[in-house]
């Protein structure tokens, strides 16, 4: 079955430190890949997306993600975390590349310590 | 997001009563979706629509029905609410012609007592 895995349920990072959130997906072909962020009590905001081409994509708020086909991964990174980055992060995959529906990982909660 | 509105934002209802949640968009996007969000489960797709009167089931559709009589409105109905349907419900829209960006509403927090 098609699935999206975010191995880390909760991560704590010091302010100013680098961040990497992991995402792996099932399936052999190259799907469309997304990262969303959700602040408490809010809806989801799109950080970045990958469809094809350059495997390193830039997003908003200083985030980037790298697609690695061989590892079926799409990890999210940020060089220097700010306290305002504390939120829940979701990886999502459109396996059919048809815009029919996204399948979400279960999310990673990021805490930022001072 | 200004282009998508969910109503109500909060609702408390009793077990066994029908409940309808509304999603309204002003973006003229073809696709609309209903997800539920529960701790430890992320977002799970309930139903989606790919056009007026065209809908399909998602991963967790049991106990839910949907209707889309106009492009801008997508209704989610809980036929007979149960406590297991206590959740936060999100509507989303997308336009494949516009780059597959999904836009989410602010959510409806539903409590079934």
Short mmCIF file of C-alpha atoms in Angstrom, two decimals:
data_model
loop_
_atom_site.label_atom_id
_atom_site.label_comp_id
_atom_site.label_asym_id
_atom_site.label_seq_id
_atom_site.Cartn_x
_atom_site.Cartn_y
_atom_site.Cartn_z
CA UNK A 1 0.00 0.00 0.00
CA UNK A 2 1.07 3.54 -0.60
CA UNK A 3 2.41 5.11 2.56
CA UNK A 4 4.38 8.04 3.86
CA UNK A 5 6.64 7.67 6.88
CA UNK A 6 8.00 10.37 9.10
CA UNK A 7 10.21 8.42 11.51
CA UNK A 8 10.55 11.15 14.10
CA UNK A 9 7.46 12.00 16.11
CA UNK A 10 9.12 14.80 18.08
CA UNK A 11 12.41 16.63 17.62
CA UNK A 12 13.98 19.31 19.80
CA UNK A 13 16.57 21.62 18.29
CA UNK A 14 18.46 24.51 19.82
CA UNK A 15 17.80 27.91 18.33
CA UNK A 16 20.42 28.61 15.67
CA UNK A 17 21.18 24.94 15.11
CA UNK A 18 20.51 23.13 11.86
CA UNK A 19 17.44 20.99 11.29
CA UNK A 20 16.65 17.95 9.22
CA UNK A 21 13.23 16.29 9.21
CA UNK A 22 12.98 12.95 7.51
CA UNK A 23 10.35 11.66 5.12
CA UNK A 24 10.24 8.36 3.28
CA UNK A 25 7.57 7.05 0.98
CA UNK A 26 6.62 3.72 -0.49
CA UNK A 27 6.28 3.14 -4.24
CA UNK A 28 8.86 2.97 -6.98
CA UNK A 29 8.00 5.84 -9.32
CA UNK A 30 8.67 9.48 -8.64
CA UNK A 31 5.60 11.02 -7.07
CA UNK A 32 4.89 14.65 -6.38
CA UNK A 33 6.24 15.60 -2.95
CA UNK A 34 5.26 18.30 -0.49
CA UNK A 35 6.12 19.65 2.93
CA UNK A 36 3.56 21.50 5.01
CA UNK A 37 3.82 23.29 8.34
CA UNK A 38 1.06 23.69 10.90
CA UNK A 39 1.22 26.08 13.81
CA UNK A 40 -0.99 25.32 16.82
CA UNK A 41 -4.66 25.87 16.08
CA UNK A 42 -3.96 26.77 12.47
CA UNK A 43 -4.40 25.21 9.08
CA UNK A 44 -1.59 23.85 6.96
CA UNK A 45 0.77 26.07 5.03
CA UNK A 46 2.76 24.83 2.06
CA UNK A 47 6.52 25.12 2.58
CA UNK A 48 7.73 23.64 -0.68
CA UNK A 49 6.98 21.07 -3.36
CA UNK A 50 8.85 18.88 -5.82
CA UNK A 51 7.53 17.68 -9.15
CA UNK A 52 10.60 17.12 -11.30
CA UNK A 53 13.98 18.56 -12.23
CA UNK A 54 16.52 19.81 -9.72
CA UNK A 55 16.34 17.51 -6.72
CA UNK A 56 17.08 20.31 -4.26
CA UNK A 57 14.09 22.62 -3.91
CA UNK A 58 13.85 25.87 -2.04
CA UNK A 59 10.80 26.90 -0.09
CA UNK A 60 9.52 29.66 2.10
CA UNK A 61 10.92 30.65 5.48
CA UNK A 62 14.42 29.49 4.56
CA UNK A 63 13.53 25.81 4.21
CA UNK A 64 14.82 23.47 1.55
CA UNK A 65 14.27 19.81 0.75
CA UNK A 66 16.18 17.23 -1.21
CA UNK A 67 14.63 14.42 -3.21
CA UNK A 68 16.66 11.22 -3.29
CA UNK A 69 15.14 8.69 -5.63
CA UNK A 70 17.40 5.84 -4.53
CA UNK A 71 16.26 6.26 -0.93
CA UNK A 72 12.63 7.20 -1.65
CA UNK A 73 13.20 10.16 0.61
CA UNK A 74 12.35 13.84 0.68
CA UNK A 75 14.01 15.33 3.74
CA UNK A 76 13.39 18.87 4.89
CA UNK A 77 16.29 21.02 6.07
CA UNK A 78 16.99 24.43 7.49
CA UNK A 79 20.50 25.71 8.26
CA UNK A 80 19.56 27.79 11.31
CA UNK A 81 16.35 27.30 13.24
CA UNK A 82 14.44 30.19 14.77
CA UNK A 83 12.09 29.93 17.76
CA UNK A 84 9.19 30.75 15.44
CA UNK A 85 9.83 27.51 13.53
CA UNK A 86 8.35 25.49 16.39
CA UNK A 87 5.35 23.76 14.82
CA UNK A 88 4.22 20.47 13.38
CA UNK A 89 5.58 19.48 10.01
CA UNK A 90 3.91 17.15 7.55
CA UNK A 91 5.33 15.42 4.53
CA UNK A 92 2.74 14.64 1.86
CA UNK A 93 2.85 12.65 -1.36
CA UNK A 94 0.75 12.58 -4.50
CA UNK A 95 1.58 9.10 -5.75
CA UNK A 96 -0.50 9.36 -8.92
CA UNK A 97 0.83 12.73 -10.07
CA UNK A 98 -2.75 13.47 -10.93
CA UNK A 99 -3.75 15.92 -8.27
CA UNK A 100 -6.28 13.44 -6.97
CA UNK A 101 -5.29 13.35 -3.34
CA UNK A 102 -2.35 13.73 -1.03
CA UNK A 103 -1.32 11.07 1.43
CA UNK A 104 0.20 12.52 4.56
CA UNK A 105 2.77 11.30 7.00
CA UNK A 106 1.82 11.40 10.66
CA UNK A 107 3.83 14.52 11.29
CA UNK A 108 6.89 15.61 13.23
CA UNK A 109 6.56 18.09 16.06
CA UNK A 110 9.48 20.49 16.26
CA UNK A 111 10.36 22.17 19.52
CA UNK A 112 13.01 24.88 19.64
CA UNK A 113 15.02 25.40 22.80
CA UNK A 114 16.81 28.63 23.67
CA UNK B 1 -6.51 31.34 3.58
CA UNK B 2 -8.80 33.94 2.08
CA UNK B 3 -9.84 31.73 -0.86
CA UNK B 4 -11.26 28.90 1.22
CA UNK B 5 -13.63 29.13 4.14
CA UNK B 6 -14.89 26.42 6.47
CA UNK B 7 -17.99 26.68 8.60
CA UNK B 8 -18.63 26.32 11.41
CA UNK B 9 -15.22 26.72 13.06
CA UNK B 10 -16.34 24.87 16.16
CA UNK B 11 -19.25 22.59 16.84
CA UNK B 12 -20.42 20.40 19.67
CA UNK B 13 -23.07 17.86 18.85
CA UNK B 14 -24.70 14.85 20.44
CA UNK B 15 -24.17 11.25 19.47
CA UNK B 16 -26.64 10.11 16.83
CA UNK B 17 -27.39 13.52 15.36
CA UNK B 18 -26.60 14.45 11.76
CA UNK B 19 -23.97 17.11 11.20
CA UNK B 20 -23.00 19.00 8.05
CA UNK B 21 -19.75 20.87 7.60
CA UNK B 22 -19.35 23.34 4.78
CA UNK B 23 -16.35 24.24 2.68
CA UNK B 24 -16.59 27.25 0.39
CA UNK B 25 -13.95 28.36 -2.10
CA UNK B 26 -13.61 31.44 -4.25
CA UNK B 27 -10.69 30.15 -6.36
CA UNK B 28 -12.73 28.16 -8.89
CA UNK B 29 -10.51 25.14 -8.27
CA UNK B 30 -11.68 21.85 -9.67
CA UNK B 31 -10.57 19.56 -6.83
CA UNK B 32 -11.83 19.73 -3.25
CA UNK B 33 -11.02 17.42 -0.36
CA UNK B 34 -12.07 16.64 3.18
CA UNK B 35 -9.47 15.42 5.64
CA UNK B 36 -9.66 14.67 9.33
CA UNK B 37 -6.75 15.25 11.66
CA UNK B 38 -6.24 13.20 14.79
CA UNK B 39 -3.22 13.00 17.10
CA UNK B 40 -0.84 10.29 15.99
CA UNK B 41 -2.59 9.82 12.66
CA UNK B 42 -1.73 12.94 10.74
CA UNK B 43 -4.30 13.87 8.12
CA UNK B 44 -6.44 11.20 6.57
CA UNK B 45 -8.54 11.65 3.47
CA UNK B 46 -12.28 11.19 3.93
CA UNK B 47 -13.72 12.10 0.52
CA UNK B 48 -12.73 14.20 -2.41
CA UNK B 49 -14.37 15.78 -5.43
CA UNK B 50 -12.97 16.30 -8.91
CA UNK B 51 -15.91 18.30 -10.20
CA UNK B 52 -19.54 19.15 -9.67
CA UNK B 53 -21.41 15.99 -8.68
CA UNK B 54 -18.19 13.96 -9.05
CA UNK B 55 -16.94 12.58 -5.76
CA UNK B 56 -14.97 9.61 -4.53
CA UNK B 57 -14.09 7.91 -1.27
CA UNK B 58 -10.89 8.30 0.59
CA UNK B 59 -9.14 6.25 3.24
CA UNK B 60 -11.65 6.80 6.07
CA UNK B 61 -15.01 7.35 4.39
CA UNK B 62 -17.23 5.13 6.54
CA UNK B 63 -19.90 7.18 8.32
CA UNK B 64 -19.42 10.19 6.05
CA UNK B 65 -21.07 11.41 2.90
CA UNK B 66 -20.37 14.40 0.69
CA UNK B 67 -22.08 16.52 -1.89
CA UNK B 68 -20.92 19.04 -4.42
CA UNK B 69 -23.72 20.77 -6.31
CA UNK B 70 -21.67 23.85 -7.15
CA UNK B 71 -18.01 24.35 -7.91
CA UNK B 72 -17.52 26.52 -4.87
CA UNK B 73 -19.17 24.38 -2.20
CA UNK B 74 -18.25 20.97 -0.83
CA UNK B 75 -20.35 19.64 2.02
CA UNK B 76 -19.37 16.90 4.44
CA UNK B 77 -22.18 15.15 6.31
CA UNK B 78 -21.93 12.86 9.27
CA UNK B 79 -25.13 10.89 8.96
CA UNK B 80 -25.27 9.89 12.62
CA UNK B 81 -22.41 11.33 14.60
CA UNK B 82 -20.36 9.08 16.87
CA UNK B 83 -17.71 9.89 19.45
CA UNK B 84 -15.04 8.43 17.16
CA UNK B 85 -15.79 11.25 14.75
CA UNK B 86 -14.62 13.85 17.22
CA UNK B 87 -11.78 15.42 15.27
CA UNK B 88 -10.54 18.46 13.45
CA UNK B 89 -11.76 18.52 9.87
CA UNK B 90 -9.87 20.28 7.13
CA UNK B 91 -11.04 21.15 3.68
CA UNK B 92 -8.52 21.61 0.89
CA UNK B 93 -8.63 22.72 -2.72
CA UNK B 94 -6.28 22.18 -5.61
CA UNK B 95 -5.96 23.03 -9.25
CA UNK B 96 -3.79 20.64 -11.24
CA UNK B 97 -3.56 23.20 -14.00
CA UNK B 98 -2.11 25.61 -11.52
CA UNK B 99 0.72 23.44 -10.30
CA UNK B 100 -0.92 21.06 -7.85
CA UNK B 101 -0.69 23.41 -4.93
CA UNK B 102 -3.10 22.37 -2.20
CA UNK B 103 -4.62 25.16 -0.13
CA UNK B 104 -6.15 24.28 3.22
CA UNK B 105 -8.92 25.90 5.17
CA UNK B 106 -8.58 26.81 8.83
CA UNK B 107 -10.38 23.71 10.03
CA UNK B 108 -13.53 22.80 11.93
CA UNK B 109 -13.19 21.38 15.41
CA UNK B 110 -16.04 18.92 15.94
CA UNK B 111 -16.81 17.39 19.30
CA UNK B 112 -19.37 14.60 19.57
CA UNK B 113 -20.63 14.06 23.12
#
